[in-house]
Tab-separated table of C-alpha atoms and ligand atoms in Angstrom:
chain	number	residue	atom	x	y	z
A	991	MET	CA	5.823	8.827	-9.989
A	992	PRO	CA	7.519	8.210	-6.642
A	993	LYS	CA	8.872	11.168	-4.938
A	994	ILE	CA	12.325	10.953	-3.273
A	995	LEU	CA	14.131	13.375	-0.813
A	996	ILE	CA	17.881	13.542	-0.795
A	997	VAL	CA	19.497	15.015	2.020
A	998	GLU	CA	23.218	15.694	1.264
A	999	ASP	CA	25.320	18.559	1.498
A	1000	GLU	CA	27.944	17.491	-0.889
A	1001	VAL	CA	26.743	18.944	-4.055
A	1002	ASN	CA	28.744	16.529	-6.407
A	1003	VAL	CA	27.226	13.673	-4.684
A	1004	SER	CA	23.529	15.059	-4.378
A	1005	SER	CA	23.516	16.133	-8.064
A	1006	PHE	CA	24.886	12.862	-9.166
A	1007	ILE	CA	22.086	11.040	-7.358
A	1008	GLN	CA	19.485	13.556	-8.437
A	1009	LYS	CA	20.360	13.271	-12.049
A	1010	GLY	CA	20.384	9.436	-11.979
A	1011	LEU	CA	17.049	9.218	-10.253
A	1012	GLU	CA	15.305	11.790	-12.437
A	1013	GLU	CA	16.503	9.713	-15.434
A	1014	GLU	CA	14.793	6.739	-13.831
A	1015	GLY	CA	11.694	8.704	-13.790
A	1016	TYR	CA	11.592	9.689	-9.991
A	1017	PHE	CA	10.527	13.244	-8.791
A	1018	VAL	CA	13.463	14.414	-6.680
A	1019	ASP	CA	13.852	17.114	-3.996
A	1020	VAL	CA	17.375	17.915	-2.443
A	1021	ALA	CA	17.928	19.504	0.913
A	1022	TYR	CA	21.614	20.578	1.582
A	1023	ASP	CA	21.534	20.475	5.367
A	1024	GLY	CA	19.864	18.365	7.995
A	1025	ALA	CA	17.585	20.950	9.510
A	1026	LEU	CA	16.022	21.635	6.118
A	1027	GLY	CA	16.010	17.804	5.325
A	1028	LEU	CA	13.906	17.089	8.425
A	1029	ARG	CA	11.453	20.153	7.557
A	1030	PHE	CA	11.110	18.812	4.057
A	1031	ALA	CA	10.494	15.379	5.367
A	1032	LEU	CA	7.989	16.285	7.820
A	1033	THR	CA	6.091	18.766	5.569
A	1034	ARG	CA	6.107	17.266	2.125
A	1035	GLU	CA	5.087	13.859	1.039
A	1036	TYR	CA	7.859	11.304	-0.116
A	1037	ASP	CA	7.895	7.702	-0.897
A	1038	LEU	CA	11.454	7.352	0.286
A	1039	ILE	CA	14.219	9.438	1.850
A	1040	VAL	CA	18.053	9.138	0.922
A	1041	LEU	CA	19.909	10.602	4.049
A	1042	ASP	CA	23.610	11.097	4.505
A	1043	VAL	CA	24.934	10.866	7.906
A	1044	VAL	CA	27.369	13.837	7.736
A	1045	LEU	CA	25.575	16.768	7.421
A	1046	PRO	CA	25.635	20.590	8.572
A	1047	GLN	CA	22.900	21.836	11.057
A	1048	MET	CA	21.845	18.590	12.141
A	1049	ASN	CA	23.611	15.231	11.358
A	1050	GLY	CA	21.627	12.568	9.485
A	1051	LEU	CA	21.226	10.230	12.552
A	1052	GLU	CA	19.666	12.988	14.575
A	1053	VAL	CA	17.270	13.886	11.410
A	1054	CYS	CA	16.178	10.217	11.153
A	1055	ARG	CA	15.458	9.988	14.901
A	1056	ARG	CA	13.447	13.004	15.062
A	1057	TYR	CA	11.821	12.211	11.749
A	1058	ARG	CA	10.496	8.808	13.090
A	1059	GLU	CA	9.430	10.309	16.321
A	1060	GLN	CA	7.191	12.857	14.708
A	1061	SER	CA	6.050	10.901	11.693
A	1062	GLY	CA	6.275	7.014	12.296
A	1063	TYR	CA	7.641	4.216	10.165
A	1064	SER	CA	5.813	4.330	7.032
A	1065	VAL	CA	8.467	6.113	4.563
A	1066	PRO	CA	11.655	4.098	4.133
A	1067	VAL	CA	14.883	5.814	4.817
A	1068	LEU	CA	18.131	4.749	3.023
A	1069	MET	CA	21.132	6.131	5.158
A	1070	LEU	CA	24.454	6.867	3.341
A	1071	THR	CA	27.515	6.179	5.435
A	1072	ALA	CA	31.148	6.720	4.789
A	1073	LEU	CA	33.456	3.697	4.202
A	1074	GLY	CA	34.476	1.721	7.236
A	1075	SER	CA	32.190	3.404	9.613
A	1076	THR	CA	30.448	0.501	11.085
A	1077	ASP	CA	29.395	2.507	14.056
A	1078	ASP	CA	27.397	4.750	11.875
A	1079	ILE	CA	25.609	1.902	10.225
A	1080	VAL	CA	24.542	0.318	13.692
A	1081	VAL	CA	23.425	3.717	15.065
A	1082	GLY	CA	21.762	4.570	11.833
A	1083	LEU	CA	19.651	1.477	11.792
A	1084	ASP	CA	19.000	2.048	15.560
A	1085	SER	CA	17.796	5.821	14.601
A	1086	GLY	CA	15.130	4.315	12.417
A	1087	ALA	CA	16.948	3.784	8.961
A	1088	ASP	CA	15.555	0.865	7.096
A	1089	ASP	CA	18.864	0.197	5.062
A	1090	TYR	CA	22.243	1.740	4.322
A	1091	LEU	CA	24.799	2.071	1.620
A	1092	VAL	CA	28.351	2.814	2.072
A	1093	LYS	CA	30.054	5.647	0.244
A	1094	PRO	CA	31.384	5.591	-2.279
A	1095	PHE	CA	28.804	3.533	-4.360
A	1096	ARG	CA	27.786	3.259	-7.985
A	1097	PHE	CA	24.503	4.493	-9.215
A	1098	LYS	CA	23.288	1.302	-10.101
A	1099	GLU	CA	23.633	-0.082	-6.426
A	1100	LEU	CA	21.744	2.907	-5.188
A	1101	ASN	CA	19.065	2.378	-7.729
A	1102	ALA	CA	18.790	-1.476	-6.979
A	1103	ARG	CA	18.468	-0.614	-3.114
A	1104	ILE	CA	15.936	2.061	-3.725
A	1105	ASN	CA	13.730	-0.129	-6.054
A	1106	ALA	CA	13.814	-3.107	-3.544
A	1107	MET	CA	12.705	-0.611	-0.668
A	1108	LEU	CA	9.857	0.886	-2.766
A	1109	ARG	CA	8.727	-2.741	-3.667
A	1110	ARG	CA	8.784	-3.738	0.046
A	1111	LYS	CA	6.806	-0.775	1.028
A	1112	SER	CA	4.061	-1.336	-1.641
A	1113	ASN	CA	3.950	-4.918	-0.733
A	1114	ALA	CA	3.466	-4.240	2.877
A	1115	HIS	CA	0.596	-1.906	1.791
A	1116	THR	CA	-1.447	-4.577	-0.070
A	1117	THR	CA	-2.866	-6.920	2.045
A	1118	PRO	CA	-4.124	-10.214	0.373
A	1119	GLU	CA	-7.017	-10.234	2.851
A	1120	LEU	CA	-10.251	-8.431	2.856
A	1121	LYS	CA	-12.246	-8.424	6.411
A	1122	PHE	CA	-15.776	-7.454	7.086
A	1123	ALA	CA	-17.149	-8.558	10.448
A	1124	ASP	CA	-16.284	-12.254	10.681
A	1125	LEU	CA	-16.065	-12.652	7.101
A	1126	VAL	CA	-12.493	-13.045	5.532
A	1127	LEU	CA	-11.718	-13.050	1.844
A	1128	ASN	CA	-8.245	-14.016	0.877
A	1129	LEU	CA	-7.098	-12.946	-2.543
A	1130	ASP	CA	-3.959	-14.934	-2.725
A	1131	THR	CA	-5.570	-18.507	-1.874
A	1132	ILE	CA	-8.940	-17.426	-3.307
A	1133	THR	CA	-10.541	-18.830	-0.092
A	1134	VAL	CA	-13.325	-17.264	2.037
A	1135	THR	CA	-14.244	-17.846	5.638
A	1136	ARG	CA	-16.993	-16.772	7.993
A	1137	SER	CA	-16.364	-17.274	11.732
A	1138	GLY	CA	-13.182	-19.409	10.887
A	1139	ARG	CA	-15.356	-21.790	8.925
A	1140	GLU	CA	-14.633	-22.125	5.208
A	1141	ILE	CA	-17.182	-21.421	2.517
A	1142	LEU	CA	-16.712	-22.655	-0.754
A	1143	LEU	CA	-17.810	-20.279	-3.479
A	1144	THR	CA	-17.809	-20.552	-7.402
A	1145	SER	CA	-15.463	-17.968	-9.047
A	1146	LYS	CA	-18.271	-15.698	-9.961
A	1147	GLU	CA	-19.620	-15.821	-6.205
A	1148	PHE	CA	-16.138	-14.942	-5.251
A	1149	ARG	CA	-15.751	-11.797	-7.457
A	1150	LEU	CA	-19.206	-10.638	-6.468
A	1151	LEU	CA	-18.408	-11.099	-2.643
A	1152	GLU	CA	-14.792	-9.294	-3.523
A	1153	PHE	CA	-16.763	-6.287	-4.930
A	1154	PHE	CA	-18.967	-5.947	-1.782
A	1155	MET	CA	-15.940	-6.316	0.699
A	1156	ASN	CA	-14.195	-3.548	-1.353
A	1157	ASN	CA	-17.282	-1.445	-0.874
A	1158	PRO	CA	-18.564	-2.116	2.583
A	1159	ARG	CA	-21.604	-0.311	3.911
A	1160	ARG	CA	-22.020	1.232	0.399
A	1161	VAL	CA	-25.321	0.684	-1.481
A	1162	LEU	CA	-24.406	-0.954	-4.679
A	1163	SER	CA	-26.827	-0.738	-7.585
A	1164	ARG	CA	-27.673	-3.713	-9.727
A	1165	THR	CA	-25.984	-1.891	-12.592
A	1166	SER	CA	-22.708	-1.246	-10.843
A	1167	ILE	CA	-22.551	-4.768	-9.498
A	1168	PHE	CA	-23.117	-6.100	-12.993
A	1169	GLU	CA	-20.456	-3.749	-14.555
A	1170	ASN	CA	-17.860	-4.671	-11.957
A	1171	VAL	CA	-18.499	-8.311	-11.743
A	1172	TRP	CA	-19.559	-9.601	-15.211
A	1173	ASP	CA	-17.781	-9.066	-18.438
A	1174	ALA	CA	-19.209	-6.814	-21.170
A	1175	ASN	CA	-20.442	-9.703	-23.411
A	1176	TYR	CA	-23.300	-10.538	-20.757
A	1177	ASP	CA	-26.514	-9.050	-21.325
A	1178	MET	CA	-27.820	-7.033	-18.453
A	1179	ASN	CA	-31.470	-7.543	-19.356
A	1180	THR	CA	-31.737	-10.656	-16.877
A	1181	ASN	CA	-32.076	-10.967	-13.179
A	1182	ILE	CA	-28.600	-12.327	-13.234
A	1183	VAL	CA	-27.385	-10.166	-10.410
A	1184	ASP	CA	-30.294	-11.122	-8.048
A	1185	VAL	CA	-29.773	-14.948	-8.797
A	1186	TYR	CA	-26.139	-14.659	-7.773
A	1187	ILE	CA	-26.800	-12.592	-4.917
A	1188	LYS	CA	-29.320	-15.185	-3.655
A	1189	TYR	CA	-26.473	-17.903	-4.149
A	1190	LEU	CA	-24.039	-15.824	-2.236
A	1191	ARG	CA	-26.507	-15.463	0.698
A	1192	ASP	CA	-27.382	-19.030	0.829
A	1193	LYS	CA	-23.442	-19.629	1.387
A	1194	ILE	CA	-22.443	-16.769	3.530
A	1195	ASP	CA	-25.586	-15.588	5.373
A	1196	LYS	CA	-28.227	-18.509	5.648
A	1197	ASP	CA	-26.406	-20.510	8.385
A	1198	PHE	CA	-25.486	-17.502	10.388
A	1199	ASN	CA	-27.389	-15.482	12.881
A	1200	SER	CA	-26.264	-12.108	11.695
A	1201	LYS	CA	-26.931	-11.309	8.038
A	1202	LEU	CA	-24.334	-9.267	6.071
A	1203	ILE	CA	-25.896	-8.704	2.718
A	1204	HIS	CA	-28.992	-6.543	2.768
A	1205	THR	CA	-31.363	-5.489	-0.016
A	1206	VAL	CA	-32.361	-1.950	-0.230
A	1207	ILE	CA	-35.552	-1.798	-1.946
A	1208	GLY	CA	-35.371	0.209	-5.288
A	1209	MET	CA	-31.810	0.750	-5.010
A	1210	GLY	CA	-29.546	-2.475	-4.804
A	1211	TYR	CA	-27.627	-4.252	-2.168
A	1212	VAL	CA	-25.318	-3.327	0.653
A	1213	LEU	CA	-22.918	-5.324	2.807
A	1214	LYS	CA	-23.369	-4.143	6.356
A	1215	GLU	CA	-23.870	-5.601	9.858
A	1216	GLU	CA	-27.405	-5.379	11.219
B	2212	LIG	CA1	27.580	14.883	3.711
């Protein structure tokens, strides 16, 4: 459940936002002044922060600036500004806010904005590429390159390599490889894992000086640099 911090001193506004977001399934914290808002933001983990500009103790622009200074840019901030205050918008975005919403707004608008920001955030975190040494596996285009050279794999070889690249430097037993790469209808009582490891090695290691897939005798296989 995403956690959202609301920093807003006007109780009617903050409780209206809180109620709506909780109904949408979010976990919500509310801080009623800027100093407390900053403390919550720095000490608790949130997925997004809704921050009003006009606040007692410390205004929202200052809260945002200090928050960005101390904690970086990973958590999106949605700034609430008063109608017509374009200066606030510019300064707000300068201070490190990701987006803004002009008051008064309808809950639907706020919710749509929050959903879009959380979506952007999660997209930014899921990279379609897995990299290990000079090996790159792209999950969008289903392509593999080593040292920039494209390597053609069958879909099973691709899944096998993906499993290795998601678990680099970990010794993977034949059983765990089998369970993660093959579906349950296959019979494990064959050397199918070893056969496919050989296929994969022939394609990604054979023509290169440094080998990446290594046998760990009696244990399984590991993706690592020599
Ligand atoms: Ca306010």
